[in-house]
Amino acid sequence: DQQVKQNSPSLSVQEGRISILNCDYTNSMFDYFLWYKKYPAEGPTFLISISSIKDKNEDGRFTVFLNKSAKHLSLHIVPSQPGDSAVYFCAASYNNNDMRFGAGTRLTVKP
Amino acid sequence: NAGVTQTPKFQVLKTGQSMTLQCAQDMNHEYMSWYRQDPGMGLRLIHYSVGAGITDQGEVPNGYNVSRSTTEDFPLRLLSAAPSQTSVYFCASSPGRTSSYNSPLHFGNGTRLTVT
């Protein structure tokens, strides 16, 4: 059972525009959420996180929004840069040891 | 600072063979874990450890064994390889005793395993 879903396998945006990556989850017990970024032939690296008690967290060009009632979170990248081209994984956890990941969204930022 | 080191980078096995995927971290992290990444499935947790001498099962533990004799090392053993175990395997660690909000995972660069 996939408790964390990223329904868009890929996204393409123009440099300088906004990238919006979406993630839905089914388990209402999840209490924190993270986004990881992965380049080819490398492991995922942590990007940004949010606790379930918040609805927004911002770090530079990256903002994560959480809508608990809709069980939905999104990652906004503004402005998008070619170096942001990567696979982005959404992750969620409810007991600190069992982190569930989505299938990933491949972002391509065109110059 | 090497971080999380996985060896080998690539491996081809025949069905029924056994092997050990190595993982070492030099950050003195308590928590270590193994994930497998399959197309359309994301990363799925195989086993994890919250400290030396302590291991537990994740979401997809069948066919895999782990041990944690030291803080630094967390090897993953495939007992009898099957084609369904063809995947990319990632080892990860975090500074706390859990993979929590305040101590996100640090991943290695992965081992690509093919079982024929």
mmCIF file of C-alpha atoms in Angstrom:
data_model
loop_
_atom_site.group_PDB
_atom_site.id
_atom_site.type_symbol
_atom_site.label_atom_id
_atom_site.label_comp_id
_atom_site.label_asym_id
_atom_site.label_seq_id
_atom_site.Cartn_x
_atom_site.Cartn_y
_atom_site.Cartn_z
ATOM 1 C CA ASP A 1 0.000 0.000 0.000
ATOM 2 C CA GLN A 2 1.482 3.293 -1.082
ATOM 3 C CA GLN A 3 0.750 5.694 1.720
ATOM 4 C CA VAL A 4 2.658 8.515 0.035
ATOM 5 C CA LYS A 5 1.864 9.278 -3.587
ATOM 6 C CA GLN A 6 3.460 11.546 -6.120
ATOM 7 C CA ASN A 7 1.113 11.329 -9.064
ATOM 8 C CA SER A 8 3.229 13.303 -11.529
ATOM 9 C CA PRO A 9 6.233 11.274 -12.687
ATOM 10 C CA SER A 10 7.708 14.313 -14.427
ATOM 11 C CA LEU A 11 7.494 18.089 -14.613
ATOM 12 C CA SER A 12 9.139 20.522 -17.005
ATOM 13 C CA VAL A 13 9.406 24.268 -16.346
ATOM 14 C CA GLN A 14 11.249 27.223 -17.812
ATOM 15 C CA GLU A 15 14.170 28.748 -15.943
ATOM 16 C CA GLY A 16 13.045 31.598 -13.700
ATOM 17 C CA ARG A 17 9.466 30.321 -13.385
ATOM 18 C CA ILE A 18 7.899 28.554 -10.415
ATOM 19 C CA SER A 19 8.096 24.770 -10.021
ATOM 20 C CA ILE A 20 5.319 23.144 -7.991
ATOM 21 C CA LEU A 21 5.732 19.514 -6.976
ATOM 22 C CA ASN A 22 2.802 17.779 -5.342
ATOM 23 C CA CYS A 23 2.453 14.930 -2.865
ATOM 24 C CA ASP A 24 -0.596 13.236 -1.342
ATOM 25 C CA TYR A 25 -0.709 10.902 1.636
ATOM 26 C CA THR A 26 -3.302 8.574 3.100
ATOM 27 C CA ASN A 27 -2.147 8.019 6.691
ATOM 28 C CA SER A 28 -3.486 10.724 9.002
ATOM 29 C CA MET A 29 -0.992 9.639 11.674
ATOM 30 C CA PHE A 30 1.978 11.077 9.759
ATOM 31 C CA ASP A 31 3.465 13.862 11.871
ATOM 32 C CA TYR A 32 6.303 15.173 9.788
ATOM 33 C CA PHE A 33 7.085 15.441 6.112
ATOM 34 C CA LEU A 34 10.289 15.894 4.156
ATOM 35 C CA TRP A 35 11.460 16.502 0.618
ATOM 36 C CA TYR A 36 14.622 14.920 -0.738
ATOM 37 C CA LYS A 37 16.379 15.712 -4.003
ATOM 38 C CA LYS A 38 18.271 13.131 -6.026
ATOM 39 C CA TYR A 39 20.751 13.550 -8.848
ATOM 40 C CA PRO A 40 21.656 10.587 -11.121
ATOM 41 C CA ALA A 41 24.147 8.112 -9.620
ATOM 42 C CA GLU A 42 23.925 9.809 -6.225
ATOM 43 C CA GLY A 43 21.912 9.167 -3.087
ATOM 44 C CA PRO A 44 18.993 11.425 -2.129
ATOM 45 C CA THR A 45 19.878 14.556 -0.164
ATOM 46 C CA PHE A 46 17.625 16.301 2.331
ATOM 47 C CA LEU A 47 16.048 19.503 1.051
ATOM 48 C CA ILE A 48 13.365 20.788 3.411
ATOM 49 C CA SER A 49 10.912 19.477 6.017
ATOM 50 C CA ILE A 50 7.731 20.458 7.829
ATOM 51 C CA SER A 51 6.069 19.342 11.022
ATOM 52 C CA SER A 52 2.365 18.542 11.042
ATOM 53 C CA ILE A 53 1.766 21.441 13.449
ATOM 54 C CA LYS A 54 2.765 23.920 10.752
ATOM 55 C CA ASP A 55 1.299 24.705 7.346
ATOM 56 C CA LYS A 56 4.302 26.366 5.738
ATOM 57 C CA ASN A 57 8.067 26.235 5.940
ATOM 58 C CA GLU A 58 10.404 28.337 3.837
ATOM 59 C CA ASP A 59 14.123 28.023 3.118
ATOM 60 C CA GLY A 60 15.464 30.375 0.485
ATOM 61 C CA ARG A 61 13.946 29.502 -2.880
ATOM 62 C CA PHE A 62 12.177 26.448 -1.449
ATOM 63 C CA THR A 63 8.821 26.492 0.361
ATOM 64 C CA VAL A 64 6.820 23.516 1.529
ATOM 65 C CA PHE A 65 3.088 23.844 2.133
ATOM 66 C CA LEU A 66 1.052 21.349 4.157
ATOM 67 C CA ASN A 67 -2.741 21.001 3.946
ATOM 68 C CA LYS A 68 -3.645 18.431 6.590
ATOM 69 C CA SER A 69 -7.358 18.402 5.835
ATOM 70 C CA ALA A 70 -6.623 17.491 2.224
ATOM 71 C CA LYS A 71 -3.660 15.251 3.173
ATOM 72 C CA HIS A 72 -1.614 17.133 0.620
ATOM 73 C CA LEU A 73 1.734 18.836 0.573
ATOM 74 C CA SER A 74 3.569 20.715 -2.116
ATOM 75 C CA LEU A 75 7.067 21.993 -2.755
ATOM 76 C CA HIS A 76 7.447 25.360 -4.475
ATOM 77 C CA ILE A 77 10.751 26.363 -6.053
ATOM 78 C CA VAL A 78 10.995 30.035 -7.011
ATOM 79 C CA PRO A 79 12.759 30.958 -9.198
ATOM 80 C CA SER A 80 13.617 27.612 -10.784
ATOM 81 C CA GLN A 81 17.193 27.110 -11.965
ATOM 82 C CA PRO A 82 18.701 24.509 -14.333
ATOM 83 C CA GLY A 83 20.652 23.073 -11.372
ATOM 84 C CA ASP A 84 17.316 22.197 -9.748
ATOM 85 C CA SER A 85 16.790 19.506 -12.407
ATOM 86 C CA ALA A 86 16.632 16.274 -10.386
ATOM 87 C CA VAL A 87 14.212 13.717 -9.004
ATOM 88 C CA TYR A 88 12.314 14.956 -5.954
ATOM 89 C CA PHE A 89 10.999 12.515 -3.354
ATOM 90 C CA CYS A 90 8.326 13.336 -0.843
ATOM 91 C CA ALA A 91 8.563 11.419 2.473
ATOM 92 C CA ALA A 92 6.409 11.119 5.581
ATOM 93 C CA SER A 93 6.756 9.477 8.987
ATOM 94 C CA TYR A 94 4.592 8.863 12.061
ATOM 95 C CA ASN A 95 6.745 6.928 14.496
ATOM 96 C CA ASN A 96 10.193 8.278 13.686
ATOM 97 C CA ASN A 97 11.512 4.970 12.456
ATOM 98 C CA ASP A 98 9.227 4.159 9.554
ATOM 99 C CA MET A 99 9.621 6.786 6.878
ATOM 100 C CA ARG A 100 7.537 6.260 3.742
ATOM 101 C CA PHE A 101 8.590 7.698 0.401
ATOM 102 C CA GLY A 102 6.688 8.601 -2.727
ATOM 103 C CA ALA A 103 7.745 7.340 -6.149
ATOM 104 C CA GLY A 104 9.414 10.626 -7.059
ATOM 105 C CA THR A 105 8.886 13.405 -9.602
ATOM 106 C CA ARG A 106 11.551 14.175 -12.191
ATOM 107 C CA LEU A 107 11.897 17.955 -12.543
ATOM 108 C CA THR A 108 13.506 19.401 -15.660
ATOM 109 C CA VAL A 109 14.270 23.122 -15.690
ATOM 110 C CA LYS A 110 14.925 24.377 -19.213
ATOM 111 C CA PRO A 111 17.300 27.315 -19.767
ATOM 112 C CA ASN B 1 34.485 13.709 5.464
ATOM 113 C CA ALA B 2 33.298 10.578 3.597
ATOM 114 C CA GLY B 3 29.755 10.474 5.053
ATOM 115 C CA VAL B 4 27.962 7.231 4.128
ATOM 116 C CA THR B 5 30.013 4.865 1.953
ATOM 117 C CA GLN B 6 28.457 1.932 0.115
ATOM 118 C CA THR B 7 30.310 -0.865 -1.661
ATOM 119 C CA PRO B 8 30.147 -2.216 -4.263
ATOM 120 C CA LYS B 9 28.614 0.329 -6.663
ATOM 121 C CA PHE B 10 27.427 -2.403 -9.054
ATOM 122 C CA GLN B 11 26.881 -6.142 -8.641
ATOM 123 C CA VAL B 12 25.484 -8.928 -10.806
ATOM 124 C CA LEU B 13 24.396 -12.136 -9.103
ATOM 125 C CA LYS B 14 22.896 -15.382 -10.283
ATOM 126 C CA THR B 15 19.692 -16.652 -8.693
ATOM 127 C CA GLY B 16 20.481 -18.459 -5.443
ATOM 128 C CA GLN B 17 23.805 -16.768 -4.787
ATOM 129 C CA SER B 18 24.384 -14.880 -1.563
ATOM 130 C CA MET B 19 26.249 -11.648 -0.995
ATOM 131 C CA THR B 20 26.720 -8.781 1.441
ATOM 132 C CA LEU B 21 26.243 -5.115 0.609
ATOM 133 C CA GLN B 22 28.539 -3.023 2.743
ATOM 134 C CA CYS B 23 27.653 0.283 4.394
ATOM 135 C CA ALA B 24 29.885 2.405 6.604
ATOM 136 C CA GLN B 25 29.431 5.888 8.046
ATOM 137 C CA ASP B 26 32.035 8.073 9.721
ATOM 138 C CA MET B 27 29.668 10.587 11.347
ATOM 139 C CA ASN B 28 29.064 8.617 14.571
ATOM 140 C CA HIS B 29 25.366 8.365 13.732
ATOM 141 C CA GLU B 30 23.193 6.158 15.919
ATOM 142 C CA TYR B 31 20.492 5.431 13.356
ATOM 143 C CA MET B 32 21.192 3.479 10.153
ATOM 144 C CA SER B 33 18.849 1.975 7.597
ATOM 145 C CA TRP B 34 18.627 0.218 4.249
ATOM 146 C CA TYR B 35 16.216 1.155 1.456
ATOM 147 C CA ARG B 36 15.576 -0.263 -1.969
ATOM 148 C CA GLN B 37 14.465 1.895 -4.880
ATOM 149 C CA ASP B 38 12.335 0.403 -7.628
ATOM 150 C CA PRO B 39 10.693 2.214 -10.574
ATOM 151 C CA GLY B 40 7.281 3.596 -9.628
ATOM 152 C CA MET B 41 7.680 2.464 -6.015
ATOM 153 C CA GLY B 42 9.884 5.087 -4.437
ATOM 154 C CA LEU B 43 12.202 4.092 -1.605
ATOM 155 C CA ARG B 44 11.080 1.251 0.652
ATOM 156 C CA LEU B 45 12.613 0.522 4.057
ATOM 157 C CA ILE B 46 14.161 -2.948 4.387
ATOM 158 C CA HIS B 47 15.783 -2.939 7.857
ATOM 159 C CA TYR B 48 16.957 -0.338 10.306
ATOM 160 C CA SER B 49 19.072 -0.029 13.446
ATOM 161 C CA VAL B 50 18.856 2.496 16.278
ATOM 162 C CA GLY B 51 22.274 1.607 17.669
ATOM 163 C CA ALA B 52 24.940 -1.081 17.876
ATOM 164 C CA GLY B 53 23.414 -4.457 18.680
ATOM 165 C CA ILE B 54 19.854 -3.343 17.826
ATOM 166 C CA THR B 55 18.102 -4.036 14.521
ATOM 167 C CA ASP B 56 14.493 -4.143 13.382
ATOM 168 C CA GLN B 57 12.477 -4.877 10.279
ATOM 169 C CA GLY B 58 11.096 -2.291 7.923
ATOM 170 C CA GLU B 59 8.458 -2.489 5.217
ATOM 171 C CA VAL B 60 10.092 -5.148 2.983
ATOM 172 C CA PRO B 61 12.480 -7.295 5.097
ATOM 173 C CA ASN B 62 11.966 -10.730 3.530
ATOM 174 C CA GLY B 63 15.085 -12.199 1.931
ATOM 175 C CA TYR B 64 17.455 -9.847 3.747
ATOM 176 C CA ASN B 65 19.433 -10.018 6.991
ATOM 177 C CA VAL B 66 21.276 -7.276 8.846
ATOM 178 C CA SER B 67 23.526 -6.941 11.867
ATOM 179 C CA ARG B 68 25.023 -3.956 13.690
ATOM 180 C CA SER B 69 28.124 -4.937 15.604
ATOM 181 C CA THR B 70 29.644 -1.442 15.515
ATOM 182 C CA THR B 71 28.254 2.086 15.276
ATOM 183 C CA GLU B 72 30.002 2.580 11.927
ATOM 184 C CA ASP B 73 28.943 -0.484 9.922
ATOM 185 C CA PHE B 74 25.574 -1.828 8.855
ATOM 186 C CA PRO B 75 25.913 -4.620 6.254
ATOM 187 C CA LEU B 76 22.927 -6.002 4.343
ATOM 188 C CA ARG B 77 22.996 -9.705 3.489
ATOM 189 C CA LEU B 78 21.068 -11.351 0.683
ATOM 190 C CA LEU B 79 20.722 -14.974 1.691
ATOM 191 C CA SER B 80 19.622 -16.478 -1.634
ATOM 192 C CA ALA B 81 19.289 -13.876 -4.373
ATOM 193 C CA ALA B 82 16.122 -13.774 -6.479
ATOM 194 C CA PRO B 83 15.342 -11.732 -9.623
ATOM 195 C CA SER B 84 12.774 -9.777 -7.546
ATOM 196 C CA GLN B 85 15.710 -8.379 -5.575
ATOM 197 C CA THR B 86 17.046 -6.575 -8.644
ATOM 198 C CA SER B 87 17.032 -2.983 -7.443
ATOM 199 C CA VAL B 88 19.102 -0.025 -6.339
ATOM 200 C CA TYR B 89 19.950 -0.250 -2.647
ATOM 201 C CA PHE B 90 20.606 2.793 -0.485
ATOM 202 C CA CYS B 91 22.071 2.892 2.987
ATOM 203 C CA ALA B 92 21.244 5.908 5.154
ATOM 204 C CA SER B 93 22.067 7.232 8.603
ATOM 205 C CA SER B 94 20.928 10.014 10.891
ATOM 206 C CA PRO B 95 22.428 11.577 14.032
ATOM 207 C CA GLY B 96 19.535 10.881 16.371
ATOM 208 C CA ARG B 97 18.229 7.502 17.416
ATOM 209 C CA THR B 98 15.525 7.940 14.811
ATOM 210 C CA SER B 99 15.102 9.351 11.339
ATOM 211 C CA SER B 100 13.233 12.350 12.688
ATOM 212 C CA TYR B 101 12.247 15.856 11.739
ATOM 213 C CA ASN B 102 15.371 17.306 13.321
ATOM 214 C CA SER B 103 17.785 14.682 12.042
ATOM 215 C CA PRO B 104 17.015 13.827 8.425
ATOM 216 C CA LEU B 105 18.652 10.935 6.663
ATOM 217 C CA HIS B 106 22.086 11.076 5.033
ATOM 218 C CA PHE B 107 22.208 8.643 2.112
ATOM 219 C CA GLY B 108 25.053 6.780 0.436
ATOM 220 C CA ASN B 109 25.363 6.756 -3.352
ATOM 221 C CA GLY B 110 23.703 3.378 -3.751
ATOM 222 C CA THR B 111 24.487 -0.132 -4.984
ATOM 223 C CA ARG B 112 22.872 -1.231 -8.238
ATOM 224 C CA LEU B 113 22.166 -4.966 -7.984
ATOM 225 C CA THR B 114 21.040 -7.191 -10.847
ATOM 226 C CA VAL B 115 19.967 -10.780 -10.217
ATOM 227 C CA THR B 116 19.761 -12.995 -13.304
#
